[in-house]
């Protein structure tokens, strides 16, 4: 083989090695530290808007199988879940030494009010909601007001949340309103500041009574090793008030399904594509999540 061909081959090998090393480092970074997450729906308005982009802090609560990355590219038929990569880390719920809610390495308990990304085991989809119930808590909705352990949380009127009644995000979803306006008109929701028993405060939205049939519920007793999650857009969130299932709710969320905590919006776009720079929401860049 000529020196020229040997040089070309060596260059190709070095390029491939560089790409492989870069992918391994990126995979390790994503597994141990931060995972990107794009907000696809309005269930967490107005805390999180469709088109917000954030990184999930995986160090906040320790690690489980859900800390491993998943790769989904529908157009190419690729569907590799975290359990495919790290299923060996999943607990056996029927095992003799099974921990309630599964096991975590360096694990710590989320706090009420934390905004958390978790994996729904029934379909492997990542969801983002707010923690409102910890193990042993009794959760109930009474006339649209969250009750924890028999006590209603503090609610304070905070005006209205107004957005244009236009398609949002890549899925072109229409926003939810108290009353449906003409296209381009003001879409209005009542806004409140909700304060949980530990003092954590955040905004919640209300668009009217019994929109999703969960303004009045029975009592949910959160099992050991599980969390109770709710969206801030209370009338339009498939959360722990509904049984876990594809295109359904979240049910009680086992601790091992927690991916991490969402702390800050990094980037935000109101358009169908993040490349449409004229739809960027610069006021939300590096916006703290509360």
Tab-separated table of C-alpha atoms in Angstrom:
chain	number	residue	atom	x	y	z
A	1	UNK	CA	0.000	0.000	0.000
A	2	UNK	CA	1.337	3.400	-0.976
A	3	UNK	CA	2.191	6.015	1.623
A	4	UNK	CA	-0.563	8.252	0.216
A	5	UNK	CA	-3.242	5.566	0.624
A	6	UNK	CA	-1.938	4.729	4.097
A	7	UNK	CA	-2.210	8.397	5.047
A	8	UNK	CA	-5.788	8.628	3.784
A	9	UNK	CA	-6.781	5.446	5.648
A	10	UNK	CA	-5.173	6.682	8.851
A	11	UNK	CA	-7.030	9.993	8.504
A	12	UNK	CA	-10.357	8.186	8.041
A	13	UNK	CA	-9.676	5.968	11.066
A	14	UNK	CA	-8.826	8.990	13.205
A	15	UNK	CA	-12.003	10.772	12.071
A	16	UNK	CA	-14.145	7.743	12.936
A	17	UNK	CA	-12.452	7.437	16.339
A	18	UNK	CA	-13.082	11.128	17.018
A	19	UNK	CA	-16.783	10.749	16.165
A	20	UNK	CA	-17.113	7.626	18.332
A	21	UNK	CA	-15.372	9.315	21.273
A	22	UNK	CA	-17.571	12.393	20.880
A	23	UNK	CA	-20.716	10.241	20.873
A	24	UNK	CA	-19.540	8.335	23.939
A	25	UNK	CA	-18.776	11.555	25.820
A	26	UNK	CA	-22.135	13.058	24.798
A	27	UNK	CA	-23.927	9.887	25.868
A	28	UNK	CA	-22.132	9.860	29.214
A	29	UNK	CA	-22.885	13.567	29.741
A	30	UNK	CA	-26.551	13.031	28.944
A	31	UNK	CA	-26.776	9.953	31.161
A	32	UNK	CA	-25.097	11.474	34.222
A	33	UNK	CA	-25.760	15.188	34.155
A	34	UNK	CA	-28.335	16.830	31.889
A	35	UNK	CA	-30.967	15.726	29.382
A	36	UNK	CA	-32.556	18.086	26.829
A	37	UNK	CA	-36.348	18.337	26.896
A	38	UNK	CA	-38.697	20.193	24.553
A	39	UNK	CA	-42.147	21.188	25.833
A	40	UNK	CA	-44.689	19.714	23.370
A	41	UNK	CA	-47.995	20.597	25.054
A	42	UNK	CA	-49.726	23.242	27.157
A	43	UNK	CA	-50.285	21.142	30.288
A	44	UNK	CA	-47.770	23.206	32.308
A	45	UNK	CA	-48.849	26.715	31.231
A	46	UNK	CA	-48.078	29.330	32.160
A	47	UNK	CA	-44.979	28.038	33.957
A	48	UNK	CA	-43.853	26.315	30.757
A	49	UNK	CA	-45.030	27.191	27.258
A	50	UNK	CA	-45.176	25.086	24.126
A	51	UNK	CA	-41.787	25.487	22.467
A	52	UNK	CA	-39.769	25.995	25.643
A	53	UNK	CA	-36.471	24.100	25.575
A	54	UNK	CA	-34.750	23.113	28.793
A	55	UNK	CA	-32.167	20.785	30.281
A	56	UNK	CA	-33.229	18.321	32.983
A	57	UNK	CA	-30.897	18.147	35.982
A	58	UNK	CA	-30.294	14.415	36.488
A	59	UNK	CA	-28.077	14.954	39.531
A	60	UNK	CA	-30.949	16.340	41.620
A	61	UNK	CA	-32.445	13.013	42.751
A	62	UNK	CA	-29.803	10.402	41.935
A	63	UNK	CA	-29.901	7.797	39.189
A	64	UNK	CA	-32.029	4.882	37.998
A	65	UNK	CA	-32.713	3.108	34.704
A	66	UNK	CA	-34.669	6.253	33.654
A	67	UNK	CA	-31.412	8.237	33.732
A	68	UNK	CA	-30.286	6.440	30.585
A	69	UNK	CA	-31.095	8.167	27.280
A	70	UNK	CA	-33.796	7.144	24.854
A	71	UNK	CA	-33.679	7.574	21.093
A	72	UNK	CA	-36.922	8.055	19.186
A	73	UNK	CA	-37.063	9.068	15.529
A	74	UNK	CA	-40.558	8.279	14.270
A	75	UNK	CA	-39.695	9.094	10.657
A	76	UNK	CA	-37.007	6.393	10.672
A	77	UNK	CA	-38.904	3.905	12.820
A	78	UNK	CA	-36.335	4.190	15.612
A	79	UNK	CA	-37.745	3.608	19.095
A	80	UNK	CA	-35.072	2.782	21.666
A	81	UNK	CA	-36.172	3.425	25.231
A	82	UNK	CA	-34.198	3.872	28.425
A	83	UNK	CA	-35.231	0.378	29.441
A	84	UNK	CA	-33.613	-0.962	26.266
A	85	UNK	CA	-30.300	0.624	27.271
A	86	UNK	CA	-30.495	0.118	31.032
A	87	UNK	CA	-33.318	-2.327	31.666
A	88	UNK	CA	-30.956	-4.333	33.852
A	89	UNK	CA	-31.180	-1.495	36.395
A	90	UNK	CA	-34.970	-1.726	36.683
A	91	UNK	CA	-36.279	-3.278	39.852
A	92	UNK	CA	-38.387	-6.407	39.802
A	93	UNK	CA	-41.645	-5.406	41.548
A	94	UNK	CA	-42.260	-9.071	42.361
A	95	UNK	CA	-38.752	-9.709	43.643
A	96	UNK	CA	-38.159	-10.670	47.259
A	97	UNK	CA	-36.187	-7.501	48.013
A	98	UNK	CA	-38.143	-5.077	45.854
A	99	UNK	CA	-38.106	-1.493	47.087
A	100	UNK	CA	-41.364	0.489	46.894
A	101	UNK	CA	-41.158	2.584	43.766
A	102	UNK	CA	-37.941	0.922	42.628
A	103	UNK	CA	-34.324	1.674	43.426
A	104	UNK	CA	-32.162	4.767	42.851
A	105	UNK	CA	-28.412	5.273	43.242
A	106	UNK	CA	-27.548	8.325	45.394
A	107	UNK	CA	-31.312	8.857	45.514
A	108	UNK	CA	-33.088	11.727	47.241
A	109	UNK	CA	-36.762	12.602	47.519
A	110	UNK	CA	-38.166	15.415	45.334
A	111	UNK	CA	-39.893	18.233	47.180
A	112	UNK	CA	-43.444	19.448	46.731
A	113	UNK	CA	-43.436	22.105	44.051
A	114	UNK	CA	-40.509	20.689	42.058
A	115	UNK	CA	-41.067	20.492	38.299
A	116	UNK	CA	-39.978	16.998	37.322
A	117	UNK	CA	-39.503	14.988	34.142
A	118	UNK	CA	-40.393	11.321	34.492
A	119	UNK	CA	-40.783	8.302	32.257
A	120	UNK	CA	-44.203	6.692	31.879
A	121	UNK	CA	-43.445	2.969	31.899
A	122	UNK	CA	-46.515	1.938	29.902
A	123	UNK	CA	-45.150	3.578	26.740
A	124	UNK	CA	-41.714	4.978	27.636
A	125	UNK	CA	-42.799	8.568	26.966
A	126	UNK	CA	-41.173	11.350	29.003
A	127	UNK	CA	-43.648	13.695	30.713
A	128	UNK	CA	-43.136	16.852	32.749
A	129	UNK	CA	-45.365	17.808	35.693
A	130	UNK	CA	-45.167	19.332	39.152
A	131	UNK	CA	-44.805	17.276	42.326
A	132	UNK	CA	-47.757	17.973	44.620
A	133	UNK	CA	-47.924	14.724	46.600
A	134	UNK	CA	-45.258	12.709	48.441
A	135	UNK	CA	-45.494	9.132	49.777
A	136	UNK	CA	-48.319	8.833	52.285
A	137	UNK	CA	-50.022	12.092	51.287
A	138	UNK	CA	-53.769	12.169	50.712
A	139	UNK	CA	-54.532	14.206	47.587
A	140	UNK	CA	-57.980	15.402	46.512
A	141	UNK	CA	-59.462	18.045	44.236
A	142	UNK	CA	-62.486	19.826	45.730
A	143	UNK	CA	-64.286	22.352	43.533
A	144	UNK	CA	-61.100	22.849	41.529
A	145	UNK	CA	-58.905	23.427	44.598
A	146	UNK	CA	-56.044	21.087	45.489
A	147	UNK	CA	-56.369	19.567	48.956
A	148	UNK	CA	-53.382	17.904	50.654
A	149	UNK	CA	-53.972	15.775	53.738
A	150	UNK	CA	-57.434	17.224	54.196
A	151	UNK	CA	-56.403	20.886	53.924
A	152	UNK	CA	-56.939	23.140	50.892
A	153	UNK	CA	-53.818	24.809	49.572
A	154	UNK	CA	-53.610	28.595	49.617
A	155	UNK	CA	-54.867	30.239	46.408
A	156	UNK	CA	-54.457	33.882	45.509
A	157	UNK	CA	-55.999	35.521	42.444
A	158	UNK	CA	-53.307	36.693	40.018
A	159	UNK	CA	-55.161	38.212	37.087
A	160	UNK	CA	-55.448	36.424	33.762
A	161	UNK	CA	-53.138	34.642	31.374
A	162	UNK	CA	-53.716	35.908	27.828
A	163	UNK	CA	-52.319	34.413	24.614
A	164	UNK	CA	-53.280	34.585	20.950
A	165	UNK	CA	-55.775	31.984	19.773
A	166	UNK	CA	-53.477	30.591	17.089
A	167	UNK	CA	-51.813	27.213	16.374
A	168	UNK	CA	-48.795	26.574	18.606
A	169	UNK	CA	-45.685	24.440	18.203
A	170	UNK	CA	-44.821	21.750	15.653
A	171	UNK	CA	-48.098	19.950	16.396
A	172	UNK	CA	-50.043	23.176	15.727
A	173	UNK	CA	-52.166	22.819	18.860
A	174	UNK	CA	-54.781	25.433	19.619
A	175	UNK	CA	-54.617	26.906	23.141
A	176	UNK	CA	-57.355	26.340	25.700
A	177	UNK	CA	-59.481	29.283	26.839
A	178	UNK	CA	-62.422	30.126	29.075
A	179	UNK	CA	-64.381	30.887	25.898
A	180	UNK	CA	-63.307	30.293	22.321
A	181	UNK	CA	-62.408	33.533	20.538
A	182	UNK	CA	-62.029	34.179	16.833
A	183	UNK	CA	-58.677	33.104	15.326
A	184	UNK	CA	-56.015	35.558	16.453
A	185	UNK	CA	-58.163	36.864	19.294
A	186	UNK	CA	-57.321	36.827	22.996
A	187	UNK	CA	-57.389	33.365	24.581
A	188	UNK	CA	-57.963	33.987	28.306
A	189	UNK	CA	-57.442	31.770	31.359
A	190	UNK	CA	-57.898	32.725	35.001
A	191	UNK	CA	-54.570	32.716	36.837
A	192	UNK	CA	-53.886	31.971	40.510
A	193	UNK	CA	-50.828	31.663	42.726
A	194	UNK	CA	-50.926	28.344	44.548
A	195	UNK	CA	-48.859	27.864	47.713
A	196	UNK	CA	-48.127	24.315	48.881
A	197	UNK	CA	-47.692	23.315	52.550
A	198	UNK	CA	-43.885	23.627	52.320
A	199	UNK	CA	-44.188	27.240	51.137
A	200	UNK	CA	-43.442	26.597	47.450
A	201	UNK	CA	-45.520	28.930	45.260
A	202	UNK	CA	-46.300	28.785	41.554
A	203	UNK	CA	-48.957	29.870	39.064
A	204	UNK	CA	-51.867	27.639	38.024
A	205	UNK	CA	-54.499	28.224	35.338
A	206	UNK	CA	-58.242	27.617	35.346
A	207	UNK	CA	-60.505	27.665	32.295
A	208	UNK	CA	-63.795	26.745	33.950
A	209	UNK	CA	-65.581	24.021	35.901
A	210	UNK	CA	-65.278	20.340	34.960
A	211	UNK	CA	-63.387	20.826	31.711
A	212	UNK	CA	-61.517	17.559	32.167
A	213	UNK	CA	-63.819	16.010	34.761
A	214	UNK	CA	-61.245	16.280	37.543
A	215	UNK	CA	-62.281	19.402	39.485
A	216	UNK	CA	-63.822	17.095	42.097
A	217	UNK	CA	-62.190	13.755	42.803
A	218	UNK	CA	-61.971	11.049	45.373
A	219	UNK	CA	-59.015	10.828	47.740
A	220	UNK	CA	-55.750	9.560	46.292
A	221	UNK	CA	-53.398	8.072	48.885
A	222	UNK	CA	-49.891	8.179	47.463
A	223	UNK	CA	-48.165	4.785	47.869
A	224	UNK	CA	-44.740	4.404	49.432
A	225	UNK	CA	-41.990	5.098	46.925
A	226	UNK	CA	-44.279	7.069	44.593
A	227	UNK	CA	-45.134	10.675	43.732
A	228	UNK	CA	-48.346	12.453	42.761
A	229	UNK	CA	-47.893	14.775	39.793
A	230	UNK	CA	-50.130	17.502	38.389
A	231	UNK	CA	-49.876	19.982	35.521
A	232	UNK	CA	-50.184	23.700	36.274
A	233	UNK	CA	-52.806	24.062	33.515
A	234	UNK	CA	-55.133	22.125	35.773
A	235	UNK	CA	-58.081	21.698	33.408
A	236	UNK	CA	-55.903	20.464	30.552
A	237	UNK	CA	-53.375	18.085	32.048
A	238	UNK	CA	-53.298	14.290	31.881
A	239	UNK	CA	-51.552	13.674	35.200
A	240	UNK	CA	-51.755	11.529	38.338
A	241	UNK	CA	-55.489	12.134	38.615
A	242	UNK	CA	-55.873	9.699	35.726
A	243	UNK	CA	-54.602	6.089	35.404
A	244	UNK	CA	-51.354	5.671	33.501
A	245	UNK	CA	-51.790	4.697	29.879
A	246	UNK	CA	-50.897	5.745	26.343
A	247	UNK	CA	-52.584	9.072	25.548
A	248	UNK	CA	-54.060	8.938	29.049
A	249	UNK	CA	-52.728	9.944	32.469
A	250	UNK	CA	-49.660	9.369	34.619
A	251	UNK	CA	-51.036	7.544	37.650
A	252	UNK	CA	-48.823	7.338	40.722
A	253	UNK	CA	-45.225	7.823	39.547
A	254	UNK	CA	-42.604	5.394	40.936
A	255	UNK	CA	-39.425	7.095	42.104
A	256	UNK	CA	-37.319	5.006	39.736
A	257	UNK	CA	-39.184	6.550	36.779
A	258	UNK	CA	-37.978	10.048	37.676
A	259	UNK	CA	-35.460	11.443	35.167
A	260	UNK	CA	-34.634	14.696	36.932
A	261	UNK	CA	-35.628	18.232	37.876
A	262	UNK	CA	-36.320	21.079	35.453
A	263	UNK	CA	-34.672	24.250	36.767
A	264	UNK	CA	-34.399	26.732	33.911
A	265	UNK	CA	-35.693	27.353	30.371
A	266	UNK	CA	-32.704	27.711	28.059
A	267	UNK	CA	-34.418	28.654	24.807
A	268	UNK	CA	-37.995	29.243	23.637
A	269	UNK	CA	-39.733	29.458	20.266
A	270	UNK	CA	-43.428	30.100	19.634
A	271	UNK	CA	-43.307	28.831	16.052
A	272	UNK	CA	-43.577	25.470	14.325
A	273	UNK	CA	-39.778	25.292	14.032
A	274	UNK	CA	-36.962	26.492	16.274
A	275	UNK	CA	-35.304	27.814	13.096
A	276	UNK	CA	-38.056	30.431	12.687
A	277	UNK	CA	-36.042	33.091	14.520
A	278	UNK	CA	-38.847	35.662	14.293
A	279	UNK	CA	-40.901	33.476	16.683
A	280	UNK	CA	-38.188	33.238	19.345
A	281	UNK	CA	-39.209	34.367	22.836
A	282	UNK	CA	-36.002	36.073	23.969
A	283	UNK	CA	-37.620	37.089	27.280
A	284	UNK	CA	-37.759	33.396	28.197
A	285	UNK	CA	-34.115	32.608	27.453
A	286	UNK	CA	-32.529	31.320	30.712
A	287	UNK	CA	-35.855	31.862	32.483
A	288	UNK	CA	-35.949	30.286	35.951
A	289	UNK	CA	-38.674	27.668	36.489
A	290	UNK	CA	-40.673	28.209	39.673
